[in-house]
Coordinates of C-alpha atoms and ligand atoms in Angstrom, one line a residue:
M1 CA 66.5 -35.0 111.3
V2 CA 67.6 -37.6 113.9
K3 CA 65.0 -37.8 116.7
L4 CA 65.9 -38.2 120.3
N5 CA 63.8 -40.3 122.7
L6 CA 62.7 -37.7 125.1
D7 CA 61.2 -40.0 127.7
K8 CA 64.1 -39.5 130.0
V9 CA 64.7 -35.9 129.9
S10 CA 66.3 -34.3 132.9
E11 CA 64.8 -30.8 133.2
S12 CA 67.1 -29.5 135.9
S13 CA 69.3 -26.4 135.9
S14 CA 72.1 -25.3 138.0
W15 CA 73.7 -22.8 135.6
D16 CA 73.4 -19.1 134.9
A17 CA 73.6 -19.6 131.1
G18 CA 73.9 -15.9 130.3
L19 CA 76.8 -15.4 132.7
Y20 CA 78.4 -18.5 131.2
D21 CA 78.3 -16.9 127.8
R22 CA 79.4 -13.4 129.0
S23 CA 82.4 -14.3 131.2
F24 CA 83.5 -17.8 130.2
G25 CA 83.6 -17.7 126.4
Y26 CA 87.3 -18.8 126.7
I27 CA 86.0 -22.3 127.3
Q28 CA 85.0 -22.5 123.6
K29 CA 87.6 -20.1 122.1
M30 CA 90.6 -22.0 123.6
A31 CA 89.3 -25.3 122.3
L32 CA 88.4 -24.4 118.8
D33 CA 91.2 -26.4 117.3
L34 CA 89.5 -29.5 118.8
I35 CA 87.1 -29.1 115.8
D36 CA 90.1 -29.6 113.5
D37 CA 90.6 -33.0 115.2
L38 CA 87.0 -33.8 114.6
S39 CA 87.2 -32.8 111.0
P40 CA 83.5 -32.6 110.4
K41 CA 82.2 -33.1 106.9
Q42 CA 79.1 -32.0 105.0
G43 CA 76.2 -34.4 105.4
E44 CA 77.6 -36.1 108.5
C45 CA 75.5 -36.3 111.6
I46 CA 77.5 -35.2 114.7
V47 CA 76.5 -35.0 118.3
D48 CA 77.9 -32.2 120.5
L49 CA 77.7 -33.8 124.0
G50 CA 77.5 -31.2 126.8
C51 CA 76.8 -28.5 124.2
G52 CA 76.1 -25.7 126.8
T53 CA 74.8 -22.7 125.0
G54 CA 75.6 -24.1 121.6
E55 CA 78.8 -22.2 120.5
M56 CA 80.8 -25.2 119.4
A57 CA 77.7 -26.8 117.8
A58 CA 77.3 -23.7 115.7
V59 CA 80.9 -23.8 114.5
I60 CA 80.5 -27.5 113.6
A61 CA 77.2 -26.8 111.8
R62 CA 78.9 -24.2 109.6
T63 CA 80.8 -27.0 107.9
G64 CA 77.5 -28.5 106.6
A65 CA 77.3 -31.3 109.1
E66 CA 74.0 -31.9 110.8
V67 CA 74.5 -31.2 114.5
I68 CA 72.5 -32.4 117.5
G69 CA 73.4 -30.5 120.7
V70 CA 72.8 -32.4 123.9
D71 CA 73.0 -31.1 127.4
N72 CA 71.3 -32.1 130.7
D73 CA 70.9 -28.4 131.7
L74 CA 67.6 -26.9 130.5
E75 CA 68.8 -23.2 130.9
M76 CA 71.8 -24.0 128.6
I77 CA 69.5 -25.7 126.1
R78 CA 67.0 -22.8 126.2
L79 CA 69.7 -20.3 125.4
A80 CA 71.3 -22.5 122.7
R81 CA 67.9 -22.8 121.0
L82 CA 67.4 -19.0 121.1
K83 CA 70.8 -18.3 119.7
Y84 CA 70.9 -21.0 117.0
P85 CA 67.3 -21.8 116.0
T86 CA 68.3 -23.9 113.0
I87 CA 70.3 -26.4 115.1
H88 CA 68.5 -29.2 117.0
F89 CA 69.2 -29.1 120.7
D90 CA 67.9 -31.5 123.3
C91 CA 68.0 -31.7 127.1
T92 CA 69.0 -35.2 127.9
D93 CA 71.6 -37.2 130.0
A94 CA 74.9 -38.1 128.5
S95 CA 74.6 -41.7 129.8
D96 CA 71.2 -42.2 128.2
M97 CA 71.4 -40.8 124.7
Q98 CA 69.1 -42.5 122.3
F99 CA 69.0 -41.5 118.6
S100 CA 66.9 -43.1 115.9
R101 CA 70.0 -43.9 113.8
K102 CA 73.7 -44.2 114.4
V103 CA 75.8 -41.0 114.1
D104 CA 79.1 -40.4 112.5
A105 CA 80.8 -38.7 115.4
V106 CA 80.4 -37.6 119.0
F107 CA 82.2 -34.4 120.0
S108 CA 82.6 -33.1 123.5
N109 CA 84.3 -30.0 125.0
A110 CA 84.6 -29.2 128.7
A111 CA 81.6 -31.4 129.7
L112 CA 82.8 -34.9 130.5
H113 CA 84.6 -33.8 133.7
W114 CA 81.2 -33.0 135.3
I115 CA 80.2 -36.7 135.1
K116 CA 81.7 -38.6 138.0
N117 CA 80.8 -42.0 136.6
P118 CA 82.5 -42.1 133.1
M119 CA 81.8 -45.6 131.9
P120 CA 78.0 -45.3 131.2
V121 CA 78.8 -42.2 129.2
I122 CA 81.5 -43.9 127.1
S123 CA 79.1 -46.9 126.6
S124 CA 76.3 -44.5 125.5
V125 CA 78.6 -42.8 123.0
A126 CA 79.7 -46.2 121.6
D127 CA 76.1 -47.4 121.4
N128 CA 75.1 -44.4 119.3
L129 CA 78.1 -44.4 116.9
K130 CA 78.4 -46.1 113.5
L131 CA 81.3 -48.6 113.3
G132 CA 84.4 -46.5 112.8
G133 CA 82.6 -43.4 114.1
R134 CA 84.7 -40.8 115.9
F135 CA 84.7 -39.8 119.6
V136 CA 86.7 -36.6 119.9
G137 CA 86.8 -34.8 123.2
E138 CA 88.5 -32.5 125.6
M139 CA 88.0 -32.4 129.4
G140 CA 89.8 -31.4 132.5
G141 CA 92.7 -33.8 133.1
E142 CA 94.6 -35.0 136.1
D143 CA 95.5 -32.1 138.4
N144 CA 93.1 -29.7 136.7
V145 CA 92.3 -26.6 138.7
K146 CA 94.5 -27.9 141.5
V147 CA 95.2 -24.5 143.0
L148 CA 91.6 -23.4 142.8
I149 CA 90.4 -26.5 144.5
A150 CA 93.2 -26.6 147.2
S151 CA 92.3 -22.9 148.0
L152 CA 88.7 -24.0 148.6
Y153 CA 89.8 -26.8 150.9
D154 CA 92.2 -24.5 152.8
T155 CA 89.4 -22.0 153.3
L156 CA 87.0 -24.7 154.7
N157 CA 89.8 -25.8 157.1
E158 CA 90.2 -22.2 158.3
F159 CA 86.5 -21.9 158.8
G160 CA 86.4 -25.1 160.8
I161 CA 84.2 -26.8 158.2
S162 CA 84.8 -30.6 157.8
K163 CA 85.9 -31.5 154.3
D164 CA 83.5 -34.5 154.6
L165 CA 80.7 -32.0 153.8
V166 CA 82.2 -31.3 150.4
V167 CA 80.8 -32.9 147.3
N168 CA 83.6 -32.8 144.8
P169 CA 81.6 -32.8 141.5
W170 CA 84.6 -33.2 139.1
Y171 CA 86.2 -36.1 137.4
F172 CA 89.7 -35.3 136.1
P173 CA 91.3 -38.6 134.8
S174 CA 94.8 -39.4 133.8
V175 CA 95.7 -40.6 130.3
K176 CA 96.2 -44.1 131.6
E177 CA 92.8 -44.2 133.4
Y178 CA 90.8 -42.7 130.5
S179 CA 92.6 -44.9 127.9
L180 CA 91.6 -48.0 129.8
L181 CA 88.0 -46.9 129.9
L182 CA 87.9 -46.0 126.2
E183 CA 89.3 -49.4 125.3
K184 CA 86.9 -51.2 127.6
G185 CA 84.1 -49.3 125.8
G186 CA 85.2 -50.7 122.5
F187 CA 87.3 -47.8 121.1
D188 CA 90.6 -47.7 119.4
I189 CA 92.6 -44.7 120.5
L190 CA 94.2 -42.6 117.8
S191 CA 95.6 -40.0 120.2
I192 CA 95.3 -39.0 123.8
D193 CA 97.2 -36.3 125.5
H194 CA 97.4 -34.5 128.8
F195 CA 98.7 -30.9 128.8
Q196 CA 98.6 -27.7 130.8
R197 CA 96.5 -24.8 129.6
V198 CA 97.0 -21.8 131.9
T199 CA 93.9 -19.8 131.1
P200 CA 93.5 -16.0 131.5
L201 CA 90.2 -15.1 133.1
D202 CA 90.1 -11.7 131.3
D203 CA 86.3 -11.6 131.0
C204 CA 85.9 -12.3 134.8
P205 CA 86.2 -8.8 136.5
K206 CA 86.6 -10.5 139.9
G207 CA 88.9 -13.2 138.6
A208 CA 88.8 -16.4 140.7
E209 CA 85.8 -15.1 142.6
D210 CA 83.8 -15.1 139.4
W211 CA 85.1 -18.6 138.6
Y212 CA 84.0 -19.9 142.0
E213 CA 80.7 -18.2 141.7
M214 CA 80.0 -19.9 138.3
F215 CA 81.4 -23.3 139.0
A216 CA 81.8 -24.0 142.8
G217 CA 78.1 -24.2 143.6
R218 CA 77.9 -28.0 143.5
F219 CA 81.2 -28.2 145.5
L220 CA 79.6 -26.1 148.3
T221 CA 76.1 -27.6 148.1
N222 CA 76.1 -29.0 151.7
I223 CA 77.5 -25.8 153.2
P224 CA 75.0 -23.1 154.3
E225 CA 74.5 -20.7 151.5
S226 CA 75.0 -17.7 153.9
L227 CA 78.7 -18.8 154.0
H228 CA 79.3 -19.2 150.3
G229 CA 80.2 -15.5 149.6
K230 CA 82.7 -15.5 152.5
I231 CA 84.3 -18.8 151.5
I232 CA 84.6 -17.7 147.9
K233 CA 86.2 -14.4 148.8
R234 CA 88.7 -16.1 151.1
A235 CA 89.5 -18.9 148.7
S236 CA 90.1 -16.3 146.0
M237 CA 92.5 -14.5 148.3
I238 CA 94.5 -17.7 148.9
A239 CA 94.5 -18.6 145.2
S240 CA 95.7 -15.1 144.3
D241 CA 99.2 -16.0 145.6
E242 CA 99.6 -18.3 142.5
L243 CA 96.9 -17.3 140.1
L244 CA 97.0 -13.4 140.1
V245 CA 100.1 -12.4 138.1
G246 CA 100.8 -8.8 137.3
G247 CA 97.2 -7.8 137.9
R248 CA 95.9 -10.6 135.6
W249 CA 94.0 -13.7 136.8
F250 CA 94.6 -17.1 135.4
A251 CA 92.9 -20.5 136.0
D252 CA 95.3 -23.5 136.3
Y253 CA 93.6 -25.7 133.8
T254 CA 95.0 -29.0 132.5
R255 CA 93.3 -30.7 129.6
L256 CA 92.9 -34.3 128.5
R257 CA 92.3 -34.4 124.8
F258 CA 91.5 -37.6 122.9
H259 CA 90.5 -38.9 119.5
A260 CA 89.1 -42.5 119.5
V261 CA 87.2 -44.5 116.9
K262 CA 84.6 -47.2 117.5
Q263 CA 86.1 -50.6 116.7
G264 CA 84.6 -52.9 114.2
I265 CA 85.6 -52.0 110.6
Ligands
BEZ1 C1 87.2 -27.1 133.3 O1 86.8 -26.7 132.2 O2 88.3 -27.7 133.4 C2 86.4 -26.8 134.5 C3 85.4 -25.9 134.5 C4 84.7 -25.7 135.6 C5 84.9 -26.4 136.8 C6 85.9 -27.4 136.8 C7 86.7 -27.6 135.6

């Protein structure tokens, strides 16, 4: 078993891990083919970076690879450990991963867009990979959730709240920008694509309202909590013009998907 250095564990939580599993399972289901790109093999050691409640880690582990799930959210890690007790999960920061040996691959789904400063993460991935090791990931790309975000800004404007109060917690890079960073981090890029993935919110009974309740907490962090419910309801109403189609809610996701290898062989 690869051991993590746990000196720098971030024991914070801002997630309702149970709700994440119940209503947002599409995040894993719609990206399952990313595991085909990863092509895990028996005996390999693979890190699932931003593993959440462990769903993708469990799929990868079924191939016979040894998986280490890493997330900086303790609630997510606690639930992952409960669900998958045979997999090793650790609460640690993506920019500061330290394993006792180099790993074969680092995989990441729907996590990297939560990290505003991408270069330390890319460097940390490179530091922990063997030469020729794979970095396979998917994240929100340029213009991701544009309607959902614009509806929040429109609502704040209507409420007379300055947009300077907003903390936009997301990083949605273009192909060009992320390619440059990967190359700077010592990776050769085998593929990198940006594409739309209009995503049904079928397990969210209140559609965009549920999405905002799950994900917009950090965006609204400087705004009095007593207003959050009203802001979310109004933003959801505005977003419904484009995202509620025939009684069905959709999120306007775009994805950036890449497969890179650490240079040196
Ligand atoms: C995403 O998966 O693209 C995403 C999820 C939550 C907030 C922002 C983006």
